[in-house]
Coordinates of C-alpha atoms and ligand atoms in Angstrom, one line a residue:
X508 CA 11.3 80.0 -52.5
X509 CA 12.1 81.2 -56.0
X510 CA 14.3 78.6 -57.6
X511 CA 17.4 80.8 -58.5
X512 CA 20.7 80.7 -56.6
X513 CA 24.3 81.5 -57.2
X514 CA 26.3 78.7 -55.7
X515 CA 29.9 79.7 -54.9
X516 CA 32.5 77.0 -54.6
X517 CA 35.1 78.4 -52.2
X518 CA 37.4 75.4 -52.7
X519 CA 37.6 76.4 -56.4
X520 CA 38.6 79.9 -55.4
X521 CA 41.3 78.5 -53.1
X522 CA 42.4 76.2 -55.9
X523 CA 42.6 79.1 -58.4
X524 CA 44.5 81.3 -55.9
X525 CA 47.0 78.5 -55.4
X526 CA 47.3 78.2 -59.2
X527 CA 48.1 81.9 -59.5
X528 CA 50.8 81.5 -56.9
X529 CA 52.3 78.5 -58.7
X530 CA 52.5 80.6 -61.9
X531 CA 54.7 83.1 -60.0
X532 CA 56.8 81.1 -57.6
X533 CA 58.3 83.1 -54.7
X534 CA 56.1 86.2 -55.5
X535 CA 53.4 87.6 -53.3
X536 CA 49.8 88.0 -54.4
X537 CA 47.1 90.5 -53.7
X538 CA 43.8 88.6 -54.2
X539 CA 41.6 91.1 -56.0
X540 CA 38.3 91.3 -54.2
X541 CA 36.8 94.5 -55.5
X542 CA 33.2 94.8 -56.5
X543 CA 32.1 92.3 -53.9
X544 CA 34.7 89.8 -55.0
X545 CA 33.5 90.0 -58.6
X546 CA 30.0 89.3 -57.4
X547 CA 31.0 86.2 -55.3
X548 CA 30.7 87.9 -51.9
X549 CA 33.8 89.7 -50.5
X550 CA 33.1 88.5 -46.9
X551 CA 33.1 84.9 -47.8
X552 CA 36.0 85.1 -50.3
X553 CA 38.2 87.0 -47.9
X554 CA 37.4 84.5 -45.2
X555 CA 38.1 81.5 -47.5
X556 CA 41.5 83.0 -48.4
X557 CA 42.2 84.3 -44.9
X558 CA 45.2 82.1 -44.2
X559 CA 46.5 81.8 -47.8
X560 CA 46.4 85.2 -49.3
X561 CA 49.4 87.5 -48.9
X562 CA 47.1 90.5 -49.3
X563 CA 43.8 91.7 -50.9
X564 CA 43.2 94.5 -53.4
X565 CA 40.0 96.6 -53.5
X566 CA 38.8 99.6 -55.5
X567 CA 37.9 102.0 -52.7
X568 CA 38.1 102.7 -48.9
X569 CA 34.6 101.4 -48.2
X570 CA 35.6 98.0 -49.7
X571 CA 38.9 98.2 -47.7
X572 CA 37.1 98.7 -44.4
X573 CA 35.0 95.5 -45.1
X574 CA 38.2 93.5 -45.7
X575 CA 40.0 95.0 -42.7
X576 CA 37.1 94.0 -40.4
X577 CA 37.6 90.4 -41.5
X578 CA 41.4 90.4 -41.5
X579 CA 43.4 92.3 -39.0
X580 CA 46.9 91.7 -40.5
X581 CA 46.6 91.3 -44.3
X582 CA 48.0 94.0 -46.6
X583 CA 45.1 95.7 -48.3
X584 CA 45.8 97.6 -51.5
X585 CA 43.6 100.5 -52.4
X586 CA 43.8 100.3 -56.2
X587 CA 42.4 103.8 -57.0
X588 CA 43.9 105.5 -54.0
X589 CA 42.0 108.1 -51.9
X590 CA 39.2 110.1 -53.4
X591 CA 39.5 112.9 -50.8
X592 CA 42.2 114.2 -48.5
X593 CA 40.5 112.9 -45.3
X594 CA 40.7 109.4 -46.6
X595 CA 44.4 109.3 -46.1
X596 CA 43.9 109.5 -42.3
X597 CA 41.4 106.7 -42.5
X598 CA 43.8 104.7 -44.7
X599 CA 46.5 105.1 -42.1
X600 CA 44.3 104.1 -39.3
X601 CA 43.4 100.9 -41.2
X602 CA 47.0 100.4 -42.3
X603 CA 46.2 100.2 -46.0
X604 CA 48.5 100.2 -48.9
X605 CA 47.5 103.2 -51.0
X606 CA 48.0 103.8 -54.7
X607 CA 48.9 107.4 -55.6
X608 CA 47.7 107.8 -59.2
X609 CA 47.9 111.6 -59.9
X610 CA 49.3 114.9 -58.6
X611 CA 46.1 115.8 -56.6
X612 CA 46.5 112.6 -54.6
X613 CA 50.3 113.1 -54.2
X614 CA 49.7 116.7 -52.9
X615 CA 47.0 115.6 -50.5
X616 CA 49.2 112.8 -49.2
X617 CA 52.1 115.2 -48.6
X618 CA 49.8 117.6 -46.8
X619 CA 48.2 114.9 -44.6
X620 CA 48.9 114.5 -40.8
X621 CA 49.0 110.7 -40.4
X622 CA 49.1 108.6 -37.3
X623 CA 51.4 106.2 -39.0
X624 CA 53.1 106.4 -42.4
X625 CA 51.5 104.6 -45.3
X626 CA 52.8 102.1 -47.9
X627 CA 52.5 104.1 -51.1
X628 CA 52.2 102.6 -54.6
X629 CA 53.1 105.2 -57.1
X630 CA 51.1 104.4 -60.2
X631 CA 52.9 104.6 -63.6
X632 CA 50.8 105.3 -66.7
X633 CA 52.7 102.8 -68.9
X634 CA 50.1 103.0 -71.7
X635 CA 46.6 102.5 -70.5
X636 CA 46.2 106.3 -70.2
X637 CA 43.5 106.1 -67.5
X638 CA 45.4 106.6 -64.2
X639 CA 49.0 107.3 -63.2
X640 CA 52.0 109.5 -63.8
X641 CA 53.9 109.3 -67.1
X642 CA 57.6 108.3 -66.7
X643 CA 58.9 111.8 -66.5
X644 CA 56.4 113.0 -64.0
X645 CA 57.0 109.9 -61.9
X646 CA 60.7 110.5 -61.9
X647 CA 60.1 114.1 -60.7
X648 CA 57.8 113.1 -57.9
X649 CA 60.0 110.2 -56.7
X650 CA 62.6 112.1 -54.6
X651 CA 60.0 114.1 -52.7
X652 CA 57.8 111.0 -51.9
X653 CA 60.9 109.0 -51.0
X654 CA 61.7 111.5 -48.2
X655 CA 58.1 112.2 -47.1
X656 CA 57.3 111.5 -43.5
X657 CA 53.9 110.2 -44.6
X658 CA 55.5 107.4 -46.7
X659 CA 56.7 104.1 -45.3
X660 CA 57.4 101.9 -48.3
X661 CA 57.5 103.6 -51.7
X662 CA 56.4 101.1 -54.3
X663 CA 55.8 101.1 -58.1
X664 CA 52.6 99.8 -59.7
X665 CA 51.1 99.8 -63.2
X666 CA 48.3 98.1 -65.1
X667 CA 48.1 96.4 -68.6
X668 CA 45.7 97.6 -71.2
X669 CA 45.9 94.6 -73.5
X670 CA 47.0 91.7 -71.3
X671 CA 44.0 89.8 -72.5
X672 CA 45.4 89.9 -76.1
X673 CA 48.4 87.6 -75.9
X674 CA 51.3 88.8 -78.0
X675 CA 49.9 92.3 -78.3
X676 CA 52.8 94.7 -78.8
X677 CA 51.5 97.1 -76.2
X678 CA 52.2 94.5 -73.5
X679 CA 55.9 94.6 -74.3
X680 CA 55.9 98.4 -74.6
X681 CA 54.2 98.7 -71.1
X682 CA 56.5 96.1 -69.5
X683 CA 59.6 98.0 -70.9
X684 CA 58.2 101.3 -69.7
X685 CA 57.9 99.8 -66.2
X686 CA 61.3 98.2 -66.2
X687 CA 62.9 101.4 -67.4
X688 CA 62.0 103.1 -64.1
X689 CA 63.7 100.5 -61.9
X690 CA 66.9 102.5 -61.7
X691 CA 64.8 104.4 -59.2
X692 CA 64.7 103.0 -55.7
X693 CA 61.4 101.2 -54.9
X694 CA 60.6 98.7 -52.1
X695 CA 58.1 96.6 -54.1
X696 CA 56.9 96.4 -57.7
X697 CA 53.6 95.1 -59.1
X698 CA 52.4 94.9 -62.6
X699 CA 50.6 91.6 -63.4
X700 CA 46.8 91.1 -63.5
X701 CA 45.4 87.6 -64.2
X702 CA 46.3 87.7 -67.9
X703 CA 49.9 88.6 -67.1
X704 CA 50.1 86.1 -64.2
X705 CA 49.4 83.3 -66.6
X706 CA 51.2 84.5 -69.7
X707 CA 54.0 87.0 -68.9
X708 CA 56.5 85.8 -66.3
X709 CA 58.7 88.9 -66.8
X710 CA 55.8 91.0 -65.4
X711 CA 55.5 89.0 -62.2
X712 CA 58.0 91.1 -60.2
X713 CA 57.3 91.3 -56.4
X714 CA 53.4 91.2 -56.2
X715 CA 51.0 89.8 -58.6
X716 CA 47.3 91.0 -58.7
X717 CA 45.1 88.1 -59.8
X718 CA 41.4 89.0 -60.1
X719 CA 39.2 87.2 -62.6
X720 CA 41.3 84.0 -62.5
X721 CA 40.4 83.5 -58.8
X722 CA 36.8 83.2 -59.8
X723 CA 37.6 80.6 -62.5
X724 CA 36.9 82.7 -65.6
X725 CA 39.4 83.4 -68.3
X726 CA 41.0 86.8 -68.9
X727 CA 41.7 85.9 -72.5
X728 CA 39.5 86.0 -75.6
X729 CA 41.2 82.9 -77.1
X730 CA 42.1 80.7 -74.2
X731 CA 39.5 79.0 -71.9
X732 CA 39.5 78.9 -68.1
X733 CA 39.7 75.1 -68.4
X734 CA 42.8 75.3 -70.6
X735 CA 44.4 77.5 -67.9
X736 CA 43.5 74.9 -65.2
X737 CA 41.0 77.1 -63.5
X738 CA 37.9 75.9 -61.7
X739 CA 34.7 77.9 -62.1
X740 CA 33.6 79.4 -58.8
X741 CA 30.0 80.5 -59.4
X742 CA 27.2 78.4 -60.7
X743 CA 24.0 80.4 -61.4
X744 CA 21.2 77.9 -61.4
X745 CA 17.4 78.2 -61.8
X746 CA 14.7 75.9 -62.8
X747 CA 12.0 75.3 -65.4
X748 CA 8.9 76.9 -64.0
X749 CA 6.6 76.3 -67.1
X750 CA 6.6 74.3 -70.3
X751 CA 4.5 74.8 -73.4
X752 CA 4.3 73.7 -77.0
X753 CA 4.1 76.5 -79.6
X754 CA 3.1 76.0 -83.3
X755 CA 5.3 77.0 -86.2
X756 CA 4.8 80.7 -86.8
X757 CA 4.0 81.6 -83.1
X758 CA 6.3 84.0 -81.3
X759 CA 7.8 83.9 -77.8
X760 CA 8.4 86.7 -75.4
X761 CA 8.4 90.6 -75.5
X762 CA 8.6 92.1 -78.9
X763 CA 7.7 88.8 -80.4
X764 CA 11.3 88.7 -81.6
X765 CA 11.6 84.9 -81.7
X766 CA 9.3 83.1 -84.0
X767 CA 9.0 79.3 -84.1
X768 CA 10.3 77.9 -87.4
X769 CA 8.8 74.5 -86.5
X770 CA 6.6 73.1 -83.8
X771 CA 8.6 73.9 -80.7
X772 CA 8.8 73.2 -77.0
X773 CA 9.5 76.2 -74.8
X774 CA 10.7 76.1 -71.2
X775 CA 10.3 79.2 -69.1
X776 CA 13.1 79.6 -66.6
X777 CA 13.4 81.5 -63.3
X778 CA 16.1 84.0 -64.2
X779 CA 15.8 87.4 -65.8
X780 CA 17.7 90.7 -66.3
X781 CA 16.8 91.9 -62.7
X782 CA 18.9 89.0 -61.5
X783 CA 21.8 90.2 -63.7
X784 CA 21.3 87.9 -66.7
X785 CA 22.1 90.2 -69.7
X786 CA 18.9 91.5 -71.4
X787 CA 20.8 91.8 -74.6
X788 CA 21.6 88.1 -74.7
X789 CA 20.6 87.0 -78.2
X790 CA 18.4 84.0 -79.1
X791 CA 20.6 80.9 -79.2
X792 CA 22.7 81.9 -76.2
X793 CA 23.7 78.6 -74.5
X794 CA 21.7 77.4 -71.5
X795 CA 22.0 74.0 -69.8
X796 CA 18.6 72.4 -69.1
X797 CA 18.8 69.2 -67.1
X798 CA 22.4 69.0 -68.1
X799 CA 21.7 69.3 -71.8
X800 CA 22.6 72.3 -74.0
X801 CA 19.8 74.4 -75.4
X802 CA 19.5 78.0 -76.6
X803 CA 17.7 81.1 -75.4
X804 CA 14.5 81.8 -77.3
X805 CA 13.4 85.5 -77.6
X806 CA 14.0 88.4 -75.3
X807 CA 15.1 88.1 -71.6
X808 CA 12.4 89.4 -69.3
X809 CA 12.9 91.0 -65.9
X810 CA 12.3 87.8 -63.9
X811 CA 12.3 85.0 -66.6
X812 CA 13.7 83.9 -69.8
X813 CA 12.6 81.3 -72.4
X814 CA 14.6 78.4 -73.7
X815 CA 14.0 76.3 -76.8
X816 CA 14.0 72.7 -75.5
X817 CA 12.5 71.1 -78.6
X818 CA 15.5 68.8 -79.2
X819 CA 15.9 67.8 -75.5
X820 CA 14.4 64.8 -73.8
X821 CA 13.0 64.5 -70.3
X822 CA 12.5 68.2 -69.5
X823 CA 9.9 68.9 -66.9
X824 CA 8.6 71.7 -64.8
X825 CA 11.2 71.7 -62.0
X826 CA 14.1 70.6 -64.2
X827 CA 17.3 72.3 -63.1
X828 CA 18.8 75.0 -65.4
X829 CA 22.4 76.2 -65.3
X830 CA 22.7 79.7 -66.7
X831 CA 26.5 79.5 -66.3
X832 CA 28.9 77.7 -64.0
X833 CA 30.5 74.4 -63.4
X834 CA 29.2 72.8 -66.6
X835 CA 28.7 75.9 -68.8
X836 CA 31.6 78.3 -68.7
X837 CA 30.5 81.9 -68.0
X838 CA 32.9 83.0 -70.7
X839 CA 30.9 81.1 -73.3
X840 CA 27.7 82.8 -72.3
X841 CA 29.6 86.2 -72.2
X842 CA 31.0 85.6 -75.7
X843 CA 27.5 84.9 -77.0
X844 CA 26.3 88.2 -75.4
X845 CA 29.2 90.3 -76.7
X846 CA 30.7 90.9 -73.3
X847 CA 33.2 89.3 -70.9
X848 CA 32.8 87.0 -67.9
X849 CA 33.8 89.9 -65.6
X850 CA 30.6 91.7 -66.5
X851 CA 28.3 88.8 -66.0
X852 CA 29.8 87.8 -62.7
X853 CA 29.9 91.3 -61.2
X854 CA 26.3 92.0 -62.3
X855 CA 24.5 89.2 -60.5
X856 CA 22.2 91.2 -58.3
X857 CA 21.5 91.2 -54.6
X858 CA 18.1 89.5 -55.3
X859 CA 20.0 86.2 -56.1
X860 CA 20.8 84.4 -52.9
X861 CA 24.4 83.2 -52.7
X862 CA 25.0 79.7 -51.3
X863 CA 28.5 78.7 -50.3
X864 CA 30.3 75.4 -50.6
X865 CA 33.3 75.1 -48.4
Ligands
PLP1744 C1 40.8 94.8 -61.3 C2 42.3 95.0 -61.3 C3 43.1 93.9 -61.3 C4 42.7 92.4 -61.5 O1 42.5 92.3 -62.9 P1 42.0 90.8 -63.5 O2 42.0 91.0 -65.0 O3 40.7 90.6 -63.0 O4 43.0 89.9 -63.0 C5 44.5 94.1 -61.2 N1 45.0 95.4 -61.1 C6 44.2 96.5 -61.1 C7 44.8 97.8 -61.0 C8 42.8 96.3 -61.2 O5 42.0 97.4 -61.3

């Protein structure tokens, strides 16, 4: 068997969910499990949080169906709402909570014949300018939706654009925009993603929506997961599959982009971009070989990558390699690659077997 596996620590996910709940005492939480639970496996994550989570949030109805099959009772929030009118009937049959993020969705809802009314989350565009109604449009839709026979609860939702930048003035603007609408009658309110769960208590309201923090990565550029008390959930581990010495002046990998500046020892590792490791990771990106820090050498290949282990002791063919995880934060690797932990976690491909620790 190829030595590459993504080990998922379900106890860490339960710990991180509990931490999110402690940040917002008395509030309810939608555990965000879109995109296959950020690459961790929606089935296993939903099962692990089955008894704890107040609800789950997903991007689309296909993801919602997967969660509903595992959990008959939980509230399941469809974050982008329905993409076509017929989905409202399916959403009602599955008893989903549905975001309504624009006039086409609102009209389709009001025209739908539903078996049971839906919990509707009217989306406010408080400043992200991606989805949602502006304040004036939301005020004008409110009375009609309040009275509609298709609507059970009428709720308010919005999303932060810069919650990852603590103290950014847009956060306050968005929060105020949200609070300004609360003279209208809503059953439930929800605004906080992971960043706001951990840093903006005024945004907690009725339902928080933690995503990335459940998986033990940080939503912030300047505050680590460990500082937040989070435990990393996924460890991506491979092994050294070959070792060689190269002379000064010799190159390593495609494009010969890395050239040894001294006699060097190169370990070839069983992980490549077809596994989801970023091809654009530069030389020097941290990798843990046998528990010791080393740096990537040269371009990432489809199925392999190379690491400069010249300064490490005891490395052998078969030595374990952590690409990220319990001992090397995914956020550090992401930073070296000019991206965020979210992208690395969600991009681990189906080729990589997931192994679960209860
Ligand atoms: C993905 C998503 C979240 C979770 O965001 P994190 O930064 O991962 O906590 C919350 N709300 C909405 C609308 C989302 O799309």
